[in-house]
Amino acid sequence: MIAAVALGATACDNESGLNTSSPAASAPALPGVSATTTTKTKPAAAAVDYTRLLLQAGDISATGDAFVDQPPTPNPDSRPGAEVLFVNEEQTKAVSILLVALDNPAAGPSALAEAQASLQKAVTPGPPQPSIVGTGGTVVAGNSPDGKKSVSVLLFTEGSTLARIEFDGLPGQPAAADFVTNVGQKQAIALRVGLPTP
């Protein structure tokens, strides 16, 4: 049986960022009365429910290998985002997805670098490999530090969200590269379609 792996990704708090429009024209000043200026602000954007952007079990189930999802966790570690764990029926494979909101897309490269640096806690990695998934996609594969399972981790950003997808399996049975890419592309599409436009 595969134990749930603690997910480590560094993230920043999501800021609503109130925008102000140009001040309205000032009324002519009357003697002894100062002119006033009004400023309009847009209402704060509604918080994004990242749990609805997570993949479902049917999205990752492969031929002959059905997965069951655990209830998703909103805002893990008090960070805007969501995470979910999927385990196959034989309990020999697990897929965990962590989504973390970033301040803006420009924060992606530094968030990816920090997430990659933290991978040593979950995997004794081989060299990072580029991935076609999302922006800055990177795959790291190896074994857990205790050697009890194979671990592959896909990292990428989509818009202002960092995604970390971990694939755990039996020792010597890493997740197939095409399966990792397929799951990652589905999650990237879900984010691209579901995230509000700036």
XYZ file of N, CA and C in Angstrom:
594
model
N 0.850 -1.191 0.000
C 0.000 0.000 0.000
C 0.884 1.239 0.000
N 0.504 2.189 -0.773
C 1.301 3.401 -0.900
C 0.804 4.443 0.072
N 1.698 5.016 0.845
C 1.309 6.078 1.781
C 1.237 7.392 1.035
N 0.347 8.248 1.482
C 0.241 9.584 0.874
C 1.535 10.337 1.130
N 2.017 10.987 0.124
C 3.283 11.691 0.221
C 3.027 13.152 0.526
N 3.785 13.692 1.451
C 3.640 15.126 1.757
C 4.078 15.916 0.545
N 3.246 16.807 0.124
C 3.536 17.588 -1.068
C 4.263 18.854 -0.664
N 5.388 19.123 -1.323
C 6.156 20.319 -0.997
C 6.284 21.233 -2.189
N 5.621 22.331 -2.170
C 5.775 23.339 -3.214
C 5.650 24.691 -2.558
N 6.477 25.582 -2.971
C 6.461 26.908 -2.379
C 5.513 27.784 -3.159
N 4.744 28.581 -2.454
C 3.776 29.432 -3.132
C 3.697 30.778 -2.452
N 3.064 31.709 -3.142
C 2.837 33.035 -2.605
C 1.357 33.227 -2.385
N 0.976 34.126 -1.513
C -0.424 34.434 -1.293
C -0.991 35.108 -2.513
N -2.303 34.869 -2.757
C -2.981 35.483 -3.887
C -3.519 36.831 -3.450
N -3.212 37.903 -4.192
C -3.686 39.226 -3.845
C -4.813 39.610 -4.770
N -5.837 40.272 -4.206
C -6.976 40.646 -5.033
C -6.622 41.770 -5.976
N -5.764 42.713 -5.587
C -5.289 43.764 -6.472
C -6.379 44.697 -6.943
N -6.857 45.569 -6.084
C -7.890 46.519 -6.484
C -7.312 47.507 -7.477
N -8.036 47.730 -8.562
C -7.609 48.687 -9.571
C -8.464 49.927 -9.465
N -7.857 51.051 -9.687
C -8.631 52.287 -9.656
C -8.650 52.879 -11.039
N -9.794 53.491 -11.379
C -9.902 54.161 -12.672
C -9.475 55.607 -12.508
N -9.443 56.339 -13.617
C -9.041 57.747 -13.556
C -10.027 58.530 -12.723
N -9.559 59.519 -11.964
C -10.481 60.316 -11.149
C -11.504 61.013 -12.029
N -12.702 61.149 -11.473
C -13.753 61.849 -12.211
C -13.393 63.329 -12.289
N -13.959 64.000 -13.257
C -13.667 65.431 -13.425
C -14.113 66.193 -12.188
N -13.310 67.160 -11.762
C -13.629 67.947 -10.571
C -14.660 69.011 -10.912
N -15.564 69.266 -9.968
C -16.556 70.338 -10.151
C -15.859 71.674 -9.982
N -16.346 72.732 -10.656
C -15.719 74.044 -10.486
C -15.759 74.449 -9.020
N -14.688 75.053 -8.537
C -14.608 75.451 -7.130
C -15.444 76.698 -6.889
N -16.202 76.686 -5.798
C -16.966 77.863 -5.384
C -16.137 78.620 -4.358
N -16.364 79.908 -4.218
C -15.590 80.660 -3.220
C -15.746 80.044 -1.837
N -14.638 79.764 -1.194
C -14.660 79.226 0.164
C -14.987 77.740 0.232
N -15.148 77.053 -0.925
C -15.458 75.618 -0.933
C -14.398 74.922 -1.772
N -13.759 73.927 -1.208
C -12.725 73.230 -1.963
C -13.360 72.220 -2.906
N -12.708 71.997 -4.036
C -13.205 71.025 -5.010
C -12.932 69.618 -4.486
N -13.803 68.675 -4.837
C -13.629 67.287 -4.413
C -13.389 66.416 -5.631
N -12.727 65.305 -5.401
C -12.450 64.341 -6.459
C -12.940 62.982 -5.997
N -13.574 62.243 -6.890
C -14.048 60.908 -6.537
C -13.231 59.872 -7.288
N -13.059 58.724 -6.657
C -12.331 57.624 -7.270
C -13.199 56.380 -7.210
N -13.291 55.690 -8.324
C -14.068 54.455 -8.365
C -13.114 53.276 -8.318
N -13.528 52.220 -7.627
C -12.728 51.002 -7.593
C -13.584 49.840 -8.035
N -12.912 48.867 -8.647
C -13.613 47.642 -9.023
C -13.742 46.776 -7.779
N -14.824 46.005 -7.659
C -14.919 45.107 -6.508
C -13.828 44.047 -6.578
N -13.426 43.555 -5.414
C -12.393 42.519 -5.368
C -12.876 41.282 -6.114
N -11.950 40.650 -6.833
C -12.309 39.443 -7.571
C -12.666 38.334 -6.589
N -13.645 37.533 -6.960
C -14.053 36.421 -6.104
C -12.917 35.408 -6.018
N -12.761 34.794 -4.866
C -11.726 33.784 -4.686
C -12.008 32.598 -5.604
N -10.954 32.043 -6.182
C -11.093 30.909 -7.092
C -11.208 29.629 -6.276
N -12.184 28.788 -6.613
C -12.322 27.477 -5.981
C -11.480 26.490 -6.784
N -10.250 26.261 -6.342
C -9.339 25.403 -7.087
C -9.747 23.936 -7.050
N -10.589 23.533 -6.095
C -10.998 22.126 -6.056
C -11.771 21.751 -7.316
N -12.485 22.719 -7.900
C -13.246 22.402 -9.116
C -12.346 22.318 -10.350
N -11.085 22.745 -10.222
C -10.145 22.678 -11.335
C -9.288 21.415 -11.310
N -9.391 20.632 -10.236
C -8.635 19.383 -10.137
C -9.224 18.330 -11.068
N -8.376 17.436 -11.555
C -8.862 16.318 -12.355
C -9.707 15.391 -11.496
N -10.527 14.584 -12.161
C -11.341 13.569 -11.497
C -10.703 12.200 -11.741
N -11.134 11.209 -10.981
C -10.557 9.865 -11.105
C -10.655 9.340 -12.533
N -11.781 9.585 -13.199
C -11.954 9.107 -14.569
C -10.978 9.728 -15.550
N -10.453 10.899 -15.208
C -9.508 11.579 -16.095
C -8.145 10.906 -16.119
N -7.793 10.198 -15.055
C -6.455 9.605 -15.000
C -6.469 8.091 -15.085
N -7.642 7.474 -15.011
C -7.704 6.017 -15.084
C -7.267 5.550 -16.466
N -6.374 4.572 -16.487
C -5.867 4.015 -17.737
C -6.475 2.632 -17.947
N -6.310 2.093 -19.134
C -6.847 0.772 -19.443
C -6.340 -0.244 -18.426
N -7.271 -0.915 -17.769
C -6.913 -1.933 -16.793
C -6.397 -1.384 -15.479
N -6.509 -0.088 -15.263
C -5.992 0.504 -14.026
C -6.889 1.665 -13.613
N -7.924 1.360 -12.836
C -8.876 2.388 -12.403
C -8.414 3.002 -11.089
N -8.564 4.316 -10.984
C -8.180 5.045 -9.779
C -9.418 5.557 -9.055
N -9.296 5.702 -7.744
C -10.356 6.260 -6.906
C -9.775 7.497 -6.227
N -10.557 8.583 -6.212
C -10.039 9.803 -5.600
C -10.499 9.947 -4.163
N -9.636 10.539 -3.357
C -9.973 10.915 -1.989
C -10.640 12.292 -2.055
N -11.352 12.714 -1.015
C -11.934 14.064 -1.047
C -10.835 15.118 -1.211
N -11.034 16.090 -2.105
C -10.007 17.117 -2.298
C -9.890 18.039 -1.092
N -8.720 18.607 -0.921
C -8.456 19.545 0.172
C -8.303 20.949 -0.399
N -9.194 21.881 -0.021
C -9.017 23.258 -0.489
C -7.967 23.986 0.347
N -7.231 24.868 -0.280
C -6.255 25.732 0.391
C -5.342 24.982 1.367
N -4.591 23.977 0.878
C -3.710 23.224 1.781
C -2.656 24.126 2.409
N -2.358 23.892 3.664
C -1.386 24.700 4.416
C -1.722 26.185 4.359
N -3.018 26.483 4.301
C -3.522 27.868 4.277
C -3.035 28.668 3.068
N -2.675 27.972 1.991
C -2.283 28.648 0.753
C -3.420 28.520 -0.245
N -3.713 29.552 -1.027
C -4.759 29.421 -2.042
C -4.390 28.322 -3.032
N -5.300 27.399 -3.241
C -5.051 26.281 -4.138
C -5.878 25.083 -3.723
N -5.433 23.887 -4.107
C -6.151 22.656 -3.764
C -5.240 21.464 -4.018
N -5.570 20.345 -3.384
C -4.847 19.107 -3.658
C -5.792 17.925 -3.556
N -5.413 16.842 -4.240
C -6.220 15.629 -4.224
C -5.291 14.434 -4.418
N -5.694 13.293 -3.875
C -4.933 12.053 -3.996
C -5.799 11.002 -4.666
N -5.236 10.304 -5.655
C -5.898 9.189 -6.333
C -5.089 7.921 -6.062
N -5.776 6.814 -5.793
C -5.108 5.532 -5.570
C -5.792 4.488 -6.439
N -5.006 3.594 -7.064
C -5.636 2.561 -7.889
C -6.253 1.485 -7.000
N -7.107 0.662 -7.586
C -7.865 -0.326 -6.806
C -6.959 -1.317 -6.099
N -5.819 -1.643 -6.704
C -4.880 -2.583 -6.073
C -4.019 -1.904 -5.012
N -4.126 -0.592 -4.909
C -3.331 0.213 -3.977
C -1.831 0.018 -4.187
N -1.457 -0.074 -5.466
C -0.043 -0.182 -5.819
C 0.463 1.075 -6.520
N -0.463 1.981 -6.866
C -0.098 3.228 -7.540
C -0.899 4.374 -6.939
N -0.287 5.539 -6.908
C -0.983 6.738 -6.433
C -0.578 7.924 -7.298
N -1.520 8.835 -7.473
C -1.260 10.090 -8.184
C -1.774 11.209 -7.288
N -0.915 12.150 -6.951
C -1.351 13.295 -6.151
C -1.149 14.565 -6.968
N -2.141 15.445 -6.902
C -2.092 16.713 -7.633
C -2.193 17.855 -6.637
N -1.266 18.788 -6.729
C -1.272 19.991 -5.901
C -1.294 21.203 -6.820
N -2.259 22.084 -6.621
C -2.342 23.351 -7.340
C -2.116 24.475 -6.341
N -1.242 25.405 -6.666
C -0.935 26.523 -5.776
C -1.058 27.825 -6.564
N -1.865 28.751 -6.052
C -2.031 30.048 -6.707
C -0.781 30.898 -6.517
N -0.365 31.571 -7.584
C 0.757 32.500 -7.542
C 0.217 33.922 -7.655
N 1.039 34.892 -7.304
C 0.611 36.286 -7.415
C 0.263 36.649 -8.851
N 1.085 36.166 -9.797
C 0.874 36.456 -11.208
C 1.734 35.499 -12.022
N 1.515 35.416 -13.345
C 2.309 34.495 -14.159
C 3.813 34.737 -14.085
N 4.233 35.980 -13.860
C 5.664 36.288 -13.793
C 6.351 35.598 -12.616
N 5.575 35.169 -11.611
C 6.145 34.476 -10.452
C 6.430 33.008 -10.751
N 6.008 32.525 -11.922
C 6.155 31.115 -12.266
C 7.566 30.573 -12.224
N 8.540 31.202 -12.904
C 9.891 30.638 -12.913
C 10.503 30.462 -11.527
N 10.345 31.455 -10.649
C 10.930 31.320 -9.312
C 10.190 30.263 -8.498
N 8.859 30.169 -8.669
C 8.088 29.144 -7.954
C 8.492 27.751 -8.420
N 8.705 27.587 -9.730
C 9.156 26.290 -10.253
C 10.529 25.924 -9.707
N 11.426 26.895 -9.653
C 12.773 26.631 -9.141
C 12.727 26.199 -7.681
N 11.908 26.868 -6.878
C 11.794 26.505 -5.465
C 11.158 25.129 -5.301
N 10.132 24.838 -6.111
C 9.478 23.529 -6.027
C 10.445 22.422 -6.420
N 11.235 22.664 -7.455
C 12.200 21.659 -7.890
C 13.262 21.432 -6.822
N 13.693 22.497 -6.165
C 14.707 22.370 -5.118
C 14.197 21.564 -3.932
N 12.880 21.579 -3.696
C 12.316 20.864 -2.549
C 12.038 19.391 -2.839
N 12.253 18.947 -4.077
C 11.907 17.571 -4.446
C 12.729 16.520 -3.723
N 13.912 16.863 -3.237
C 14.748 15.862 -2.581
C 14.074 15.253 -1.364
N 13.043 15.931 -0.822
C 12.309 15.368 0.314
C 11.427 14.202 -0.123
N 11.028 14.173 -1.400
C 10.105 13.144 -1.873
C 10.750 12.136 -2.806
N 11.839 12.530 -3.472
C 12.413 11.650 -4.492
C 13.923 11.828 -4.542
N 14.621 10.692 -4.713
C 16.046 10.736 -5.001
C 16.131 10.780 -6.512
N 16.267 11.983 -7.065
C 16.006 12.146 -8.488
C 17.176 11.859 -9.401
N 16.791 11.524 -10.631
C 17.731 11.573 -11.727
C 17.747 13.011 -12.213
N 18.413 13.287 -13.327
C 18.435 14.665 -13.821
C 17.053 15.118 -14.277
N 16.687 16.371 -14.035
C 15.398 16.880 -14.501
C 15.320 16.826 -16.023
N 14.145 16.471 -16.527
C 13.913 16.406 -17.968
C 12.842 17.418 -18.340
N 12.988 18.092 -19.485
C 11.937 19.028 -19.901
C 10.668 18.284 -20.274
N 9.533 18.944 -20.094
C 8.232 18.377 -20.450
C 7.490 19.378 -21.321
N 6.647 18.869 -22.211
C 5.852 19.735 -23.085
C 4.628 20.290 -22.370
N 4.414 19.887 -21.126
C 3.213 20.292 -20.391
C 3.361 21.700 -19.830
N 2.357 22.534 -20.053
C 2.303 23.862 -19.462
C 3.504 24.729 -19.800
N 3.791 25.670 -18.914
C 4.947 26.555 -19.045
C 6.026 26.094 -18.077
N 7.244 25.932 -18.578
C 8.350 25.507 -17.720
C 8.244 24.071 -17.258
N 7.518 23.241 -18.008
C 7.305 21.850 -17.597
C 8.605 21.094 -17.376
N 8.685 20.392 -16.249
C 9.868 19.614 -15.875
C 9.422 18.321 -15.210
N 10.078 17.213 -15.560
C 9.799 15.921 -14.931
C 11.061 15.441 -14.232
N 10.896 14.984 -13.004
C 11.988 14.380 -12.249
C 11.521 12.997 -11.823
N 12.316 11.972 -12.110
C 11.938 10.599 -11.772
C 13.054 9.938 -10.982
N 12.657 9.043 -10.089
C 13.621 8.321 -9.279
C 12.901 7.451 -8.275
N 13.461 7.320 -7.104
C 12.862 6.533 -6.028
C 12.659 7.416 -4.804
N 11.794 6.966 -3.913
C 11.639 7.667 -2.644
C 12.946 7.531 -1.868
N 13.235 8.458 -0.963
C 14.497 8.382 -0.210
C 14.703 7.050 0.506
N 13.603 6.398 0.933
C 13.750 5.104 1.614
C 13.785 3.931 0.638
N 13.636 4.211 -0.667
C 13.706 3.166 -1.682
C 12.498 2.263 -1.762
N 11.407 2.595 -1.072
C 10.244 1.705 -1.029
C 9.259 1.913 -2.172
N 9.462 2.941 -2.984
C 8.556 3.167 -4.112
C 9.257 3.978 -5.187
N 8.742 3.849 -6.394
C 9.209 4.696 -7.488
C 8.423 5.996 -7.438
N 9.056 7.095 -7.812
C 8.419 8.412 -7.756
C 8.771 9.197 -9.018
N 7.751 9.751 -9.660
C 7.949 10.695 -10.762
C 7.161 11.948 -10.412
N 7.761 13.113 -10.599
C 7.088 14.373 -10.288
C 7.127 15.272 -11.518
N 5.951 15.770 -11.902
C 5.819 16.726 -12.996
C 5.501 18.088 -12.398
N 6.283 19.087 -12.760
C 6.059 20.463 -12.313
C 5.815 21.342 -13.532
N 4.858 22.259 -13.441
C 4.642 23.235 -14.507
C 3.774 24.361 -13.971
N 3.702 25.439 -14.723
C 2.760 26.501 -14.391
C 1.789 26.666 -15.547
N 0.607 27.126 -15.203
C -0.419 27.483 -16.189
C -1.032 28.783 -15.697
N -0.798 29.873 -16.432
C -1.254 31.171 -15.958
C -0.583 31.489 -14.632
N -1.382 31.835 -13.639
C -0.834 32.172 -12.323
C -1.023 31.026 -11.331
N -0.862 29.784 -11.810
C -0.984 28.604 -10.944
C 0.202 27.674 -11.148
N 0.778 27.216 -10.040
C 1.818 26.196 -10.063
C 1.145 24.846 -9.866
N 1.498 23.875 -10.712
C 0.962 22.516 -10.569
C 2.105 21.554 -10.276
N 1.860 20.661 -9.319
C 2.817 19.610 -8.960
C 2.049 18.300 -8.963
N 2.407 17.395 -9.866
C 1.722 16.105 -9.965
C 2.743 15.014 -9.679
N 2.470 14.220 -8.653
C 3.385 13.149 -8.253
C 2.767 11.796 -8.561
N 3.565 10.915 -9.160
C 3.140 9.566 -9.530
C 3.981 8.582 -8.724
N 3.355 7.812 -7.842
C 4.060 6.835 -7.018
C 3.691 5.429 -7.468
N 4.659 4.520 -7.411
C 4.418 3.130 -7.786
C 5.337 2.209 -7.018
N 5.257 0.935 -7.347
C 6.126 -0.041 -6.706
C 7.573 0.198 -7.132
N 8.535 -0.212 -6.306
C 9.943 -0.035 -6.683
C 10.224 -0.688 -8.035
N 10.942 0.011 -8.885
C 11.279 -0.529 -10.197
C 10.158 -0.457 -11.213
N 9.017 0.146 -10.843
C 7.886 0.264 -11.765
C 7.432 1.727 -11.842
N 8.259 2.590 -12.415
C 7.891 4.006 -12.497
C 6.727 4.223 -13.455
N 6.049 5.328 -13.291
C 4.951 5.680 -14.191
C 5.498 5.874 -15.599
N 4.742 5.397 -16.587
C 5.150 5.549 -17.984
C 5.182 7.031 -18.351
N 6.157 7.421 -19.148
C 6.320 8.828 -19.520
C 5.091 9.376 -20.231
N 4.457 8.568 -21.103
C 3.275 9.061 -21.818
C 2.092 9.242 -20.877
N 2.002 8.419 -19.828
C 0.938 8.571 -18.828
C 1.140 9.871 -18.047
N 2.377 10.144 -17.661
C 2.699 11.379 -16.938
C 2.328 12.592 -17.791
N 2.712 12.569 -19.057
C 2.410 13.689 -19.958
C 0.916 13.841 -20.170
N 0.214 12.724 -20.367
C -1.230 12.757 -20.610
C -1.979 13.371 -19.428
N -1.671 12.923 -18.220
C -2.321 13.468 -17.027
C -1.980 14.951 -16.884
N -0.721 15.297 -17.099
C -0.312 16.694 -16.992
C -1.018 17.588 -17.991
N -1.152 17.131 -19.231
C -1.832 17.941 -20.243
C -3.303 18.144 -19.896
N -3.945 17.106 -19.368
C -5.350 17.250 -18.965
C -5.491 18.279 -17.842
N -4.552 18.250 -16.879
C -4.627 19.220 -15.787
C -4.336 20.629 -16.293
N -3.389 20.768 -17.211
C -3.081 22.084 -17.775
C -4.292 22.652 -18.511
N -5.004 21.813 -19.256
C -6.204 22.258 -19.976
C -7.284 22.680 -18.993
N -7.472 21.893 -17.924
C -8.484 22.236 -16.917
C -8.192 23.602 -16.302
N -6.927 23.902 -16.073
C -6.554 25.211 -15.528
C -6.764 26.316 -16.560
N -6.343 26.063 -17.784
C -6.454 27.078 -18.836
C -7.904 27.469 -19.073
N -8.786 26.478 -19.059
C -10.206 26.726 -19.317
C -10.908 27.279 -18.078
N -10.510 26.816 -16.893
C -11.250 27.144 -15.678
C -10.818 28.383 -14.933
N -9.569 28.823 -15.123
C -9.104 30.006 -14.394
C -9.700 31.273 -14.985
N -10.050 32.231 -14.134
C -10.561 33.500 -14.668
C -9.471 34.230 -15.432
N -9.867 34.954 -16.465
C -8.892 35.725 -17.228
C -8.563 37.005 -16.473
N -7.294 37.425 -16.518
C -6.899 38.628 -15.772
C -7.572 39.873 -16.305
